[in-house]
Amino acid sequence: MSARLEEAPVTSAEDSAKMTDGFHLVIDALKANDIDTIFGLVGIPITDLARLAQAEGMRFIGFRHEQHAGNAAAIAGYMTQKPGICLTVSAPGFLNGLIALANATTNCFPMILISGSSEREIIDLQQGDYEEMDQLSVAKTFAKAAYRINHAEDIGIGVARAIRAAVSGRPGGVYLDLPAKLLSQTLDVAQGKQSIVRVVDAAPRQIPAPDAVKRALDVLKGAKRPLILLGKGAAYSQADAEIRAFVEKSGIPYLPMSMAKGLLPDNHAQSASACRSFVLAEADVVVLIGARLNWLLSHGKGKTWGAPAAKQFVQIDIAPTEIDSNVAIAAPVIGDIGSCVSALLAGMGAGFNKPSAEWTGAIAERKDKNVAKMAATLEKNPSPMNYHSALRAIRDVLKTRPDINLVNEGANALDFTRSIVDMYQPRKRLDSGTWGIMGIGMGYSIGAAVVSGLPVVAIEGDSAFGFSGMELETICRYQLPVTTVIFNNNGVYKGCDPNLNPNKPDIAVTAFVKGARYDKMIEAFGGVGYHATTPAELSKALTEAIAAGKPALINAVIDEDAGAESGRLTNLNPKRTATKT
Ligand code: ADP
Ligand code: TPW
């Protein structure tokens, strides 16, 4: 090589072949950690990053709104224990994705929101850049961790840090800020290669202390009416065999929280789901496995939990600060669920006394009674359909396909589906979760279909569907096997509320266009639409759609007077006390 060439600027053809840049290093860092899919929406400054991801063999699933890309990433993280990646543009794109990041953190799902950002110098002096925002500061409030990478040589370590933060300990959402300038920074190829970090043991096992295990077993041995409560942390942990062994060896009745349904099949003899209120009130020792005593469990106190003096909790969780968050915990067991449950199993030994026949008998009796009552309700065939008759049809079809992912949101559509449609496999029920959020429907459906390769059925209230409806185009574009069933009752909760203003200038606050044909929406993108007004039509449409494995939407017309305001949460609505001020 001539001296002249050696001194040439880095932009010469030969030398640039030895250089890499921020774009390549981000993709290299993700790929080095077995991340193969990005959910996102392109624009300045990350369009080329998405292009490169595709060129380098990753999957880029492009959405119509970042919230849904973020939700897809979050649910992918929940299902696989690998952080789901969402890629967005700066300020508005970032903010659209942020709700999904916050929701992921709230639900303990591992995801990384990667957003491009504008010029730091301009942002910090608030000089008005294109899509200007101090994204890192904003993200900190909503994320488990938030980082910015400023130099190309730090991309490897920055991505590694984000991955570890997302999946270790209590999983959550991590924000990673990539300034536009970083992406075009160059680095010597060899140096770049060296800077990539493959994370070793990203979510290390955490073995519980032996004295904590002994304490828990002592509490359990003293129980007369024990109960196990399985939460979505238990489902996430993928300790399916250990959990099943613990439940079965102990003989203790159990209740699954919504997303833990199917961790053990819902028709398991020890499931106490059909008499939930009875067991929560009557149990004297409750073993919480990956479930928080938040609003979904009435904070562990009050009428739901019966006489407080008689109640003791054993709590298995990876997050020590979760313990005593709402009520005193008699025996905390801190560690990962697989290790904790294995330690309990080992400590139980051969002579563990199963619960008394008095307790299990009382449960069985109530279960039988409630199941029979529910069966009678489900068999009715009112016209128009109601939640029960429609869900009977859906339940019977889904029973034949336990591998199907079930996405579910709405108020009544959520509550009734949870109690009527049994799950038989772990991590198949994906729903509104800890926040009771609307808008996860199509994002979760796309994420679940992409990472599992298996069909998805999304059961959606008509209001709930509206939050993510435009993603039907995404579903059709990628030809995903997603069947969306809309429980169409013309409004939020119900469709028949009156406007209380005697002059009725507008339609009621909860009401939508009557008789909307959501099935026509999917036809606009080449999907198959069905209009079902009877359980038989619904059953036929669902069977056909699942068998086809193509995008489909079933507009299931139900009685607009069916259901209740806020579903099972009516009690959380503040009451108007004054009639007039
Ligand atoms: P649910 O809504 O089903 O009741 P939550 O989301 O409230 O469940 O609770 C999940 C809990 O599981 C969280 O407190 C979280 O820290 C815990 N968790 C998540 N993953 C693990 C794990 N691998 N090992 C132990 N605990 C875990
Ligand atoms: C992001 C408040 C809770 S449930 C619901 C809303 C708007 C919709 C209920 O009607 P739907 O279901 O879906 O038709 P059904 O079966 O009862 O008729 N914004 C967000 N999250 C929530 N939870 C709301 C609003 C809400």
mmCIF file of C-alpha atoms in Angstrom, residues 29 31-34 156 160 164 196-201:
data_model
loop_
_atom_site.group_PDB
_atom_site.id
_atom_site.type_symbol
_atom_site.label_atom_id
_atom_site.label_comp_id
_atom_site.label_asym_id
_atom_site.label_seq_id
_atom_site.Cartn_x
_atom_site.Cartn_y
_atom_site.Cartn_z
ATOM 1 C CA ALA A 29 -25.221 -6.520 19.365
ATOM 2 C CA LYS A 31 -28.007 -10.681 17.010
ATOM 3 C CA ALA A 32 -25.131 -11.685 19.259
ATOM 4 C CA ASN A 33 -27.765 -12.068 21.980
ATOM 5 C CA ASP A 34 -30.099 -14.224 19.873
ATOM 6 C CA GLY A 156 -22.175 -3.556 22.709
ATOM 7 C CA ALA A 160 -25.969 -5.900 27.029
ATOM 8 C CA ARG A 164 -29.735 -7.784 31.572
ATOM 9 C CA ILE A 196 -19.986 -6.631 21.123
ATOM 10 C CA VAL A 197 -21.051 -8.326 24.363
ATOM 11 C CA ARG A 198 -22.829 -11.639 24.549
ATOM 12 C CA VAL A 199 -24.649 -11.585 27.862
ATOM 13 C CA VAL A 200 -23.808 -14.615 29.989
ATOM 14 C CA ASP A 201 -26.602 -15.882 32.243
#
